[in-house]
Coordinates of C-alpha atoms in Angstrom, one line a residue:
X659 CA 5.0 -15.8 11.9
X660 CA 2.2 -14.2 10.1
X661 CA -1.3 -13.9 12.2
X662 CA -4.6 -12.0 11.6
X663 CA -4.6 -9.3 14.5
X664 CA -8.1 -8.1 16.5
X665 CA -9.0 -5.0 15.6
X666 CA -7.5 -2.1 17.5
X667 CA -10.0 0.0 19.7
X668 CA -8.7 2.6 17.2
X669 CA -9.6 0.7 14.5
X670 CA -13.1 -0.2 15.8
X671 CA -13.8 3.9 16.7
X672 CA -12.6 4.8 13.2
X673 CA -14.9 2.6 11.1
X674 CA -17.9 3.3 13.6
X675 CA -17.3 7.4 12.8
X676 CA -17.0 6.6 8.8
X677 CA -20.1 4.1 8.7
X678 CA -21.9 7.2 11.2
X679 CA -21.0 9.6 8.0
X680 CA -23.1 7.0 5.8
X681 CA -19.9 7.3 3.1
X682 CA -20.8 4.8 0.3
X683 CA -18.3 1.6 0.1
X684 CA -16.7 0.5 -3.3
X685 CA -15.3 -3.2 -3.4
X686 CA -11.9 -3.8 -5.5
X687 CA -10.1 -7.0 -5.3
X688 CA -6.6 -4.8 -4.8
X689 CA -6.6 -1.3 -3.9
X690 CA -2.7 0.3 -4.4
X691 CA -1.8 3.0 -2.2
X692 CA 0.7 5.2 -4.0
X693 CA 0.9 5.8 -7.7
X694 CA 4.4 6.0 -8.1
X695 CA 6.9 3.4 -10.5
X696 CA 6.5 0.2 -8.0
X697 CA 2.4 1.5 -7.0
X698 CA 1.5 1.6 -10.7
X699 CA 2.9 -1.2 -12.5
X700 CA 1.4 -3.2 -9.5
X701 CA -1.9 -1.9 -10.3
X702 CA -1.7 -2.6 -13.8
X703 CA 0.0 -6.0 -13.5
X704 CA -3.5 -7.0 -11.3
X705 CA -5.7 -5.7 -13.8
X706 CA -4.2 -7.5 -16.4
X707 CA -4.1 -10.8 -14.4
X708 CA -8.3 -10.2 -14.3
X709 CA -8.5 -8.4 -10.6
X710 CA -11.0 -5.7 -10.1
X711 CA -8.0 -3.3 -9.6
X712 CA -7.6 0.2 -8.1
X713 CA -4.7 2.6 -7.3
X714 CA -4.6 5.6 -5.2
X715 CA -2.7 8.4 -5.4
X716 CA -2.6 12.0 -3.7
X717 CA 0.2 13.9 -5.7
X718 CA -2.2 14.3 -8.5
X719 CA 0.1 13.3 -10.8
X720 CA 0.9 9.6 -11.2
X721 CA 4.6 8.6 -11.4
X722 CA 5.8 9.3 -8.1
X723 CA 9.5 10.8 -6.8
X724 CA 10.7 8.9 -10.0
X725 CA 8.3 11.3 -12.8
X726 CA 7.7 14.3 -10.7
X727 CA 10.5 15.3 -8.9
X728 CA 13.3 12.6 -9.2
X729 CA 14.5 10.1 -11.9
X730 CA 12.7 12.0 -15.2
X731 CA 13.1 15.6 -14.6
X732 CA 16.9 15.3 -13.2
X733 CA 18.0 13.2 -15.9
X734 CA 16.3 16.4 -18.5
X735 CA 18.9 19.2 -16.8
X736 CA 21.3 16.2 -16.7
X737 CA 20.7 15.7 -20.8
X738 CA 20.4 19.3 -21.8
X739 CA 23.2 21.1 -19.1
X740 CA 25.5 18.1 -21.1
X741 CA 24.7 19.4 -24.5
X742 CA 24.9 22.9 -23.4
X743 CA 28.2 22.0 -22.2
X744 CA 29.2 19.8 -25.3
X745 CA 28.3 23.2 -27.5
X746 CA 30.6 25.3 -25.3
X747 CA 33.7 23.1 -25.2
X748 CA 34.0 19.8 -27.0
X749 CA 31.9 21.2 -30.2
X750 CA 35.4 23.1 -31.9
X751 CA 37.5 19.8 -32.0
X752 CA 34.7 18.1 -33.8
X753 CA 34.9 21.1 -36.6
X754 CA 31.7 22.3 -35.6
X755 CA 32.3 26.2 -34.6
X756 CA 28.9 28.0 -32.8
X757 CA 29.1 31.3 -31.6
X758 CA 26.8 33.1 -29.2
X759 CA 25.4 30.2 -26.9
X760 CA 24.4 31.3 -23.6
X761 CA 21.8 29.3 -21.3
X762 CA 18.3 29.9 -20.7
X763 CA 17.1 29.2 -17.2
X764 CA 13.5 29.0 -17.7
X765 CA 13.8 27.2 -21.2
X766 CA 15.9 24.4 -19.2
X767 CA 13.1 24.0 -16.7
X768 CA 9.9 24.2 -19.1
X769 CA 11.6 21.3 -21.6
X770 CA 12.1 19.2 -17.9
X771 CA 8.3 20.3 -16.8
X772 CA 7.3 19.3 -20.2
X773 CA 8.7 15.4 -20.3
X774 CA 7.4 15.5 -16.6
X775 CA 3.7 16.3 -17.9
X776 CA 3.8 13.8 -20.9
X777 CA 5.1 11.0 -19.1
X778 CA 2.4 11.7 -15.8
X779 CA -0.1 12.3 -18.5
X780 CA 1.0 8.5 -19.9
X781 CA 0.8 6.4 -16.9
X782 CA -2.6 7.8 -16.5
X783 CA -3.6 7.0 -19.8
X784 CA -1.9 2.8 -19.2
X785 CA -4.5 2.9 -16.3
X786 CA -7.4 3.7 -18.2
X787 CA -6.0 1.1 -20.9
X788 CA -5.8 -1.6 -18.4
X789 CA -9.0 -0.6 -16.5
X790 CA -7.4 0.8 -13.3
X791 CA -9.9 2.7 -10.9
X792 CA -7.5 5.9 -10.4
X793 CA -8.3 7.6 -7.3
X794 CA -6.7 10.7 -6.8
X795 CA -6.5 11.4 -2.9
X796 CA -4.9 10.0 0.1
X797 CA -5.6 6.4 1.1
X798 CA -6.2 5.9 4.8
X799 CA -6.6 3.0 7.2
X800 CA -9.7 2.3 8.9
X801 CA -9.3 -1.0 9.2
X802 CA -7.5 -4.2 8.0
X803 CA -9.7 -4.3 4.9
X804 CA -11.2 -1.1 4.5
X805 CA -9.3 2.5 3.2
X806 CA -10.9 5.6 3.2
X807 CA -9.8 8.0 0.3
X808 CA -9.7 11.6 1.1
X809 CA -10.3 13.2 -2.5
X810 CA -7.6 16.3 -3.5
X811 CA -9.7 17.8 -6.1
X812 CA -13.2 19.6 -4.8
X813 CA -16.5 18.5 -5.6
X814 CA -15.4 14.9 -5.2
X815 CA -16.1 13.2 -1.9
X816 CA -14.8 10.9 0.2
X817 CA -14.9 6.9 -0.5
X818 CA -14.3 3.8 1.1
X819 CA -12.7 0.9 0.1
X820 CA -13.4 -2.5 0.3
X821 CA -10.0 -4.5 -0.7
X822 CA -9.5 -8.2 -0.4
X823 CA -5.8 -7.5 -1.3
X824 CA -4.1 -4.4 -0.7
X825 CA -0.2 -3.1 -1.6
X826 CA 1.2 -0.4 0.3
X827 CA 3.7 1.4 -2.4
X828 CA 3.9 4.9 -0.8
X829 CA 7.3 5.2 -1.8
X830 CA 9.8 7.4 0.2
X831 CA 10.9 11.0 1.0
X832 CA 13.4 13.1 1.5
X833 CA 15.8 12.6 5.0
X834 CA 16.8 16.2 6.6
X835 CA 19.4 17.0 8.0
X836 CA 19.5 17.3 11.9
X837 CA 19.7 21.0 12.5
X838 CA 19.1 22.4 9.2
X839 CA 16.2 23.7 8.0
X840 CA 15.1 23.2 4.2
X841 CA 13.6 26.5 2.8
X842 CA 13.9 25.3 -0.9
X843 CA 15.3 28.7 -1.8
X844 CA 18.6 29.0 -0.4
X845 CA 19.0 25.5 1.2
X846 CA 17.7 22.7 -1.1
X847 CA 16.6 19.4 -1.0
X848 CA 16.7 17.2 -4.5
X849 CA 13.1 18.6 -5.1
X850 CA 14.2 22.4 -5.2
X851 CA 17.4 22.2 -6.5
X852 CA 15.3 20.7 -9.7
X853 CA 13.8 24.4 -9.7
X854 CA 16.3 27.2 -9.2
X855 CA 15.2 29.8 -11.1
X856 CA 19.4 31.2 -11.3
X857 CA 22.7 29.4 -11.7
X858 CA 24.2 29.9 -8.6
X859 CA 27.9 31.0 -8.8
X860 CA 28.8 28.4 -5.8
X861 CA 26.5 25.5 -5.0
X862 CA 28.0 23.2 -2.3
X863 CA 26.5 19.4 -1.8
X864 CA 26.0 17.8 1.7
X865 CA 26.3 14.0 0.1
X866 CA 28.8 12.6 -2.3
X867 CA 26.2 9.9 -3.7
X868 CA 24.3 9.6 -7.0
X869 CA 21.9 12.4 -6.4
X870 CA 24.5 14.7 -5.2
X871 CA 27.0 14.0 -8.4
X872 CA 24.4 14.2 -11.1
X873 CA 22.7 17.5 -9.5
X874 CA 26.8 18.8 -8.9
X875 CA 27.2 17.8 -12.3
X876 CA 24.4 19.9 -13.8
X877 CA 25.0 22.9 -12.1
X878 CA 28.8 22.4 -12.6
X879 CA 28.3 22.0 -16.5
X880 CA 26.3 25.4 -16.2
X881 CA 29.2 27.4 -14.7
X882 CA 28.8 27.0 -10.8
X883 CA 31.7 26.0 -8.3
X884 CA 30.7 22.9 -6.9
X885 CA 32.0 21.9 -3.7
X886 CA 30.9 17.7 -2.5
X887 CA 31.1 17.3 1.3
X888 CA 31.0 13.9 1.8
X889 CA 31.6 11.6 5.7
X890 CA 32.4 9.2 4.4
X891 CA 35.9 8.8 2.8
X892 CA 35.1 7.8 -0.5
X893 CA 32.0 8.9 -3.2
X894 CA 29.2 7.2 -5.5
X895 CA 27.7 5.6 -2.2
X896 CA 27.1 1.9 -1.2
X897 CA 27.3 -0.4 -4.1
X898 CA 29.8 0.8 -6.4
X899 CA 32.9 -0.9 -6.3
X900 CA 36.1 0.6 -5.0
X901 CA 38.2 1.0 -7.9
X902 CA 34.9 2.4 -10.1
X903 CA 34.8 5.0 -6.8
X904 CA 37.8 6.5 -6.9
X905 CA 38.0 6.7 -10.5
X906 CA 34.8 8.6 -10.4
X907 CA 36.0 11.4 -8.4
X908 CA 39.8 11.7 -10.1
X909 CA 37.0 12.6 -13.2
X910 CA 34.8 14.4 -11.5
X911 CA 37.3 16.7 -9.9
X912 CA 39.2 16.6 -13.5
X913 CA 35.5 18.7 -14.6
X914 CA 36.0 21.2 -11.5
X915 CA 34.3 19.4 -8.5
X916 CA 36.0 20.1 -4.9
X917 CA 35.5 17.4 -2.5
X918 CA 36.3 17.3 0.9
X919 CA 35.8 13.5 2.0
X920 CA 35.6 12.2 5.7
X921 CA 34.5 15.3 6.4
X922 CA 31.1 16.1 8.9
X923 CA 29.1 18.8 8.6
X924 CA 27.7 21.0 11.8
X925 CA 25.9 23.0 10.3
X926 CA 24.4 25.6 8.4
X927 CA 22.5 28.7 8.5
X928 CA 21.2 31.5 5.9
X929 CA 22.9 34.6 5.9
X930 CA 21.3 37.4 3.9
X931 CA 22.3 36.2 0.2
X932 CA 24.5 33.4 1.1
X933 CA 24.8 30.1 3.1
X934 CA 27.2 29.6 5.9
X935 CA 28.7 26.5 5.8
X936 CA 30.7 24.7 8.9
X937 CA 32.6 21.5 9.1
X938 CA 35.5 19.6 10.5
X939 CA 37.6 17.1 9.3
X940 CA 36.5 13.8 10.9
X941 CA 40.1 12.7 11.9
X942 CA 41.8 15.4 12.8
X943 CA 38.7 17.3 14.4
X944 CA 39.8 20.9 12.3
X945 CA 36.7 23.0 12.1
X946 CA 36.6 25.0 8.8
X947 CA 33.6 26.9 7.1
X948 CA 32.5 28.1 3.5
X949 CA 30.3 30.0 2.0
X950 CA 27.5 28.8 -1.0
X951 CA 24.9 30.9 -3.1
X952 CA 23.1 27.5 -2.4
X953 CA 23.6 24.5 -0.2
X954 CA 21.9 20.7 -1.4
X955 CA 21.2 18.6 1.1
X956 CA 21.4 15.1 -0.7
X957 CA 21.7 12.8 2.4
X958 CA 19.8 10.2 1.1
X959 CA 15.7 9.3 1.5
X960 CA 13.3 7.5 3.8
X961 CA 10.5 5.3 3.9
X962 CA 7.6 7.6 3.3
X963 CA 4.1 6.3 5.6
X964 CA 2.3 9.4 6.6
X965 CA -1.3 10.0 6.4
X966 CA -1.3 5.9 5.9
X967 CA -2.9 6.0 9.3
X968 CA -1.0 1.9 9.6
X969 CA -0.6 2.5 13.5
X970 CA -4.3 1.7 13.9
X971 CA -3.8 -1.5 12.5
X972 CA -0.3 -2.8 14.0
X973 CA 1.3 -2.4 10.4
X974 CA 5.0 -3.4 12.1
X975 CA 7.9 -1.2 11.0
X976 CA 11.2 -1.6 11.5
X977 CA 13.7 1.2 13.7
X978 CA 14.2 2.9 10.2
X979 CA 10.3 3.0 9.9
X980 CA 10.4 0.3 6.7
X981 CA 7.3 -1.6 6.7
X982 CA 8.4 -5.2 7.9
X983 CA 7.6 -8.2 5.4
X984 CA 8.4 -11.6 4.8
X985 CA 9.5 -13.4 1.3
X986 CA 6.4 -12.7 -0.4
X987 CA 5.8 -8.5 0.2
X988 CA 3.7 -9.3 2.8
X989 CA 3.3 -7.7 5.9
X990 CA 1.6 -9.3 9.3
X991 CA -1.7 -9.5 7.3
X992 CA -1.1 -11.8 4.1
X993 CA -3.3 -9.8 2.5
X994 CA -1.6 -6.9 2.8
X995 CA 1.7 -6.3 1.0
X996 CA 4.6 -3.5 0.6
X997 CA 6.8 -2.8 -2.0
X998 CA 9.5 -0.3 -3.1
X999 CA 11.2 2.8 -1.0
X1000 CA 8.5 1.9 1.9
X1001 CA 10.2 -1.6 3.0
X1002 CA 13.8 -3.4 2.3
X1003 CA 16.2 -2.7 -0.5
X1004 CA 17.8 -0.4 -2.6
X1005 CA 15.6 2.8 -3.2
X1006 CA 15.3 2.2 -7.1
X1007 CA 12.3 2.9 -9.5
X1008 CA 13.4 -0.3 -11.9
X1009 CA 13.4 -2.4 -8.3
X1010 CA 10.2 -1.3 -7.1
X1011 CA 8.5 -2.0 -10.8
X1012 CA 9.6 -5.9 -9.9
X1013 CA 8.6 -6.1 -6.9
X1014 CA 5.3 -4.7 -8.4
X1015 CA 4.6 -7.4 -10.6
X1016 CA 5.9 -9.8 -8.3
X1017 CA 3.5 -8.8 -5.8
X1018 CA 0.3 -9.0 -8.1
X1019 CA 1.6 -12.5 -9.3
X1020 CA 1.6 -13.5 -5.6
X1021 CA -1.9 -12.3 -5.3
X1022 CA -3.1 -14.6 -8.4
X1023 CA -0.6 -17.9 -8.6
X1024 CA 1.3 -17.8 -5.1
X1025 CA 4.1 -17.2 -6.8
X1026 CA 6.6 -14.5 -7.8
X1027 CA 10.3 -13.7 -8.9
X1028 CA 12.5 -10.4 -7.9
X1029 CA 16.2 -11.8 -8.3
X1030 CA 17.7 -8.9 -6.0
X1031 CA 21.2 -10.2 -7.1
X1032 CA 20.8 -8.4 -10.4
X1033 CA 19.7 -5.5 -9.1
X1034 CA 21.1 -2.6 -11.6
X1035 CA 22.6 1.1 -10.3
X1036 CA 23.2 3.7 -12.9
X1037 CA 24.8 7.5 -11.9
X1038 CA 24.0 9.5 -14.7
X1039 CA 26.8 12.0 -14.9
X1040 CA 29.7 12.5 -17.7
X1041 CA 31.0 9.3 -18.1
X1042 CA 28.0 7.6 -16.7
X1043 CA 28.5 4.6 -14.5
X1044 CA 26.4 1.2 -14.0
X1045 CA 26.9 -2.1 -12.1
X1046 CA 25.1 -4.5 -11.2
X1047 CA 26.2 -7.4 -9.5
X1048 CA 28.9 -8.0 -6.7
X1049 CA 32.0 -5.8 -5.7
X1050 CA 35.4 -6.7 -5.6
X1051 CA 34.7 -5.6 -2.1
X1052 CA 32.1 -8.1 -1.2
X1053 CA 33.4 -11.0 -3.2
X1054 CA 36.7 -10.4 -0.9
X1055 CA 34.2 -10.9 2.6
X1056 CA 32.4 -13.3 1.0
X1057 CA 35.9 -15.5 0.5
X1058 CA 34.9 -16.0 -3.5
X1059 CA 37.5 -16.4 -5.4
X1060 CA 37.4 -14.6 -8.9
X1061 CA 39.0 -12.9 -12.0
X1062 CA 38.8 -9.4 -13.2
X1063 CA 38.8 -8.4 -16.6
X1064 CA 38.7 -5.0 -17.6
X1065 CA 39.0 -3.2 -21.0
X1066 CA 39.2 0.7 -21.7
X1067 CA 37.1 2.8 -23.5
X1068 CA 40.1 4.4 -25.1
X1069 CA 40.6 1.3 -27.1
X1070 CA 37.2 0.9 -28.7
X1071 CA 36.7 2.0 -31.9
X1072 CA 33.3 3.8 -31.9
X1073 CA 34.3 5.9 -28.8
X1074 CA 37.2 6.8 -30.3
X1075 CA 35.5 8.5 -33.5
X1076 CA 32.6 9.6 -31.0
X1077 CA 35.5 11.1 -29.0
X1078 CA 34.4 10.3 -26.0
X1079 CA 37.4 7.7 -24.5
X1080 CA 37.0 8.0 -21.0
X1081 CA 36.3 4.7 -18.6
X1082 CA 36.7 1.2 -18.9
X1083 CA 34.3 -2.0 -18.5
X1084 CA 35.5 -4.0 -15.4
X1085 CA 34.2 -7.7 -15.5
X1086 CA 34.0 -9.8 -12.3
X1087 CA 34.1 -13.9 -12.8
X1088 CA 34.2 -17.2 -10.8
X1089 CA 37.5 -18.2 -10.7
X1090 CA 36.8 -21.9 -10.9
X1091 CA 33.6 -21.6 -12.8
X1092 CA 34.0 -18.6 -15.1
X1093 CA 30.2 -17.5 -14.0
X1094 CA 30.2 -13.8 -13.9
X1095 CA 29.8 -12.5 -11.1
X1096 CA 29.3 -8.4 -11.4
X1097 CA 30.1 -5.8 -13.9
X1098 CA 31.5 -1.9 -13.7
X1099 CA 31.3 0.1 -16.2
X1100 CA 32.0 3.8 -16.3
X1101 CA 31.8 5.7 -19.7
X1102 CA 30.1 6.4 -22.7
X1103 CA 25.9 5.0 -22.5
X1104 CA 27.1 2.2 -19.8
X1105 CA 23.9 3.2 -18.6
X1106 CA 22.2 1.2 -21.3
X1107 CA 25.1 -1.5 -21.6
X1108 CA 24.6 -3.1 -17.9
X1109 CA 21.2 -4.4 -19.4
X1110 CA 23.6 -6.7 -21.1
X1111 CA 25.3 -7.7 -17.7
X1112 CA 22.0 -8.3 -16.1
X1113 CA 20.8 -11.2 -18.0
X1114 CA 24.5 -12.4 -18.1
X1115 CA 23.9 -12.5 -14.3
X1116 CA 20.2 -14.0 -14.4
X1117 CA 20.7 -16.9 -16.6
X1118 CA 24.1 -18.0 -15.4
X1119 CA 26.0 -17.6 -18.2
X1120 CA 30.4 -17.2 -17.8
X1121 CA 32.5 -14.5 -19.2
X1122 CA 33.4 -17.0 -22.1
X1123 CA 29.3 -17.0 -22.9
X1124 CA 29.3 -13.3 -23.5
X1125 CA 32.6 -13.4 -25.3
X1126 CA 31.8 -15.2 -27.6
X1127 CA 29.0 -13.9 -28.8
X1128 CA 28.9 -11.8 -31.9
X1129 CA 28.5 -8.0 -31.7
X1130 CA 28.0 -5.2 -34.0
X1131 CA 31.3 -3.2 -34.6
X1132 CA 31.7 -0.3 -34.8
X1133 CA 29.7 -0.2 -31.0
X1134 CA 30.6 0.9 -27.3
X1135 CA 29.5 -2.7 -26.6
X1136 CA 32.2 -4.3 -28.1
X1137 CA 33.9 -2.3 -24.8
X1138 CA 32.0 -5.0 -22.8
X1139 CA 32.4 -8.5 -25.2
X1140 CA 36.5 -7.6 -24.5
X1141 CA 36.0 -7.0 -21.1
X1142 CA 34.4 -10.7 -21.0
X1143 CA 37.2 -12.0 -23.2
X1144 CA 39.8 -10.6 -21.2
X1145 CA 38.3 -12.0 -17.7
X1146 CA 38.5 -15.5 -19.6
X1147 CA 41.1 -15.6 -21.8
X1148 CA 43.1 -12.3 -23.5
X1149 CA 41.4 -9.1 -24.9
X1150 CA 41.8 -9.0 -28.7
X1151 CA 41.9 -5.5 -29.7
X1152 CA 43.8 -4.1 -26.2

């Protein structure tokens, strides 16, 4: 049930001390808190439906996790360690012969800074298009209506807000590791390891999701001896389906990756140059240690709400400190939403951007679409791979019956010539109704072939619908029309 709350004493001792300080109050119609992919697509999505729109933001660079220190710069070393790679081993059997190629460090990282500054740099400028007030400090509570910004750059003073509407996109942050400490030197988080100035000789991963593969698989392309330690017993984290899981790490550990699944770590310490390591097998209970040049801790993230000050108005959070909301992004107030890492869902950039725009539509026609069903995941390492959809693994619990239909890459004429063979496209369908259900797709660009999937999934169509429809040859997407055709009928060219 949604109610308007009385203010907290808190609340009321707050707003007394900032009217005391005389502090000059600015009215906006929605005031974002948090600038990142979900914060600013909101903000421009109410601008453009006519609201007197602002966004705050205390990085100093807009774009959030995603631009600064996730999504954009990881998938640069991803890119570049991958060419680097390419020119080292694959390059010979393609009659291309280079001689001398070594890496450079600090060349890797300025060409990553660099697409980090020009894509910050553009979501600043699509704020000023659309008319965004862009304040760069951090957005405070003082009371159900009103946030105080405390500026980051000097000579700028402190504002208050005036919001009818506001959305909380604060995003989310890195989760430690009980009982060890993150110096960003020796022991990592996925902001540091974005920033090693060396290649380390061994780099061990606590976490065998997406984070941990693509940074293993940078750092692995680049000549270190990666080690995964994962608890759980299989890799690529919740989502991807089964099969697609353990296919993943026969080719990852076909590249050089160690794993060591079901396995819990207890902890881990600096010791002069190195890292000491310890662990035990979850079944058995064997203890066993290692030693890294550098140890990631990629354990997963967390709902991000400090400096918010939402305790002095009630803001309810759940035991995992997510922001509570109903069907529409709002929280207890229905003028205040929350979108993104900072309440329910998958922690994705591409999600939080819907639920964006969904949340400024809300604001404007009381109404709003995030189809959370066709939701996609992409793991950019070498193959990639994307789904989106249901698992063979849910369908089973969910008692739906369905067909499979899978095709290999090794079959398809462009990745053949491109020499890159390694994969297959796994299509899930109704078995009554032929209505896909989920796609898997591991190899070459099935980052950028899921797309395809997606609408298949939003507008209903069957695995006889995409079949059937005409694509380009030679293309990797023909990999995915006889993945349809074999879920329906028979493959042609397998």
């Amino acid at each position: 049930m949604l109610f308007r709350s009385i203010p907290s004493q808190k609340v009321v001792s707050n707003y007394a001390k900032v009217l005391a300080r005389n502090i000059s109050t600015k009215q906006h119609d929605v005031v974002v808190i948090g600038g990142g992919p979900g914060g600013y697509i909101a903000a421009i999505k109410a601008a453009q439906l006519g609201f007197n729109t602002a966004c705050i933001e205390k990085r100093g660079a807009l774009g959030g996790t995603c631009l600064n220190v996730g999504c954009i710069p990881s998938k640069s070393l991803l890119n570049n360690s991958h060419l680097y790679h390419q020119i080292l081993h694959d390059t010979e059997k393609r009659g291309i012969k280079v001689k001398d190629v070594e890496i450079d460090i600090a060349g890797l990282q300025a060409a990553k800074d660099l697409s980090v500054k020009q894509l910050t740099g553009g979501v600043e400028m699509l704020l000023k298009k659309n008319k965004v007030t862009y304040y760069k400090g951090n957005g405070s509570f003082v009371d159900e209506h009103k946030i105080k910004v405390e500026p980051i750059e000097e000579g700028v003073e402190e504002s208050i807000l005036d919001a009818k509407n506001i959305i909380i996109a604060t995003g989310s942050e890195v989760t430690p590791f009980p009982g060890i400490e993150i110096d960003e030197q020796k022991i990592v988080s996925s902001t540091g390891i974005l920033s090693l100035k060396s290649i380390p000789k061994k780099l061990t991963v606590i976490g065998g999701g997406i984070i941990g593969l693509e940074m293993g698989s940078v750092y692995s392309r680049l000549g270190s001896e990666v080690t995964v330690i994962e608890f759980q017993s299989a890799v690529g984290g919740a989502g991807m389906d089964g099969e697609v899981s353990k296919n993943v790490q026969k080719l990852l550990k076909k590249q050089g990756f160690n794993f060591k699944l079901g396995t819990k770590v207890l902890g881990a310490k600096v010791n002069g140059d190195v890292v000491d390591i310890e662990f035990e097998d979850v079944k058995s209970g064997k203890k066993e240690s290692i030693q890294s040049d550098v140890l990631l801790v990629a354990v997963g993230r967390r709902p991000y709400l400090k400096g918010l000050n939402a305790e002095a108005i009630g803001l309810e959070v759940d035991p995992k400190n997510r922001v509570v909301i109903n069907n529409k992004f709002e929280t207890k107030y229905p003028h205040i939403q929350a979108i993104g890492d900072v309440t329910f869902g998958p922690m994705l950039a591409h999600k939080a951007e819907e639920e964006g725009v969904a949340a400024a539509e809300y604001i404007k026609t009381g109404h709003g679409h995030v189809n959370y069903n066709v939701i996609p995941a992409v793991m950019y390492t070498h193959p990639e791979v994307a789904w989106v959809g249901k698992t063979e693994e849910e369908l089973k619990a969910e008692g739906i019956a369905y067909k499979i239909g899978k095709f290999p890459f090794v079959a398809n004429s462009r990745a053949k010539t491109n020499l890159d063979t390694e994969g297959f496209v796994k299509i899930l369908a109704d078995k009554e109704t032929d209505r896909m259900l989920g796609a898997h797709i591991i190899g070459p660009n099935a980052g950028e072939m899921i797309a395809e999937a997606g609408l298949a999934i939003e507008y209903g169509a069957s695995a006889e619908d995409v079949g059937r429809v005409c694509h380009a040859h030679p293309t990797l997407s023909e990999a995915f029309k006889e993945g349809c055709l074999a879920a329906y009928d028979k493959p042609l060219n397998f």
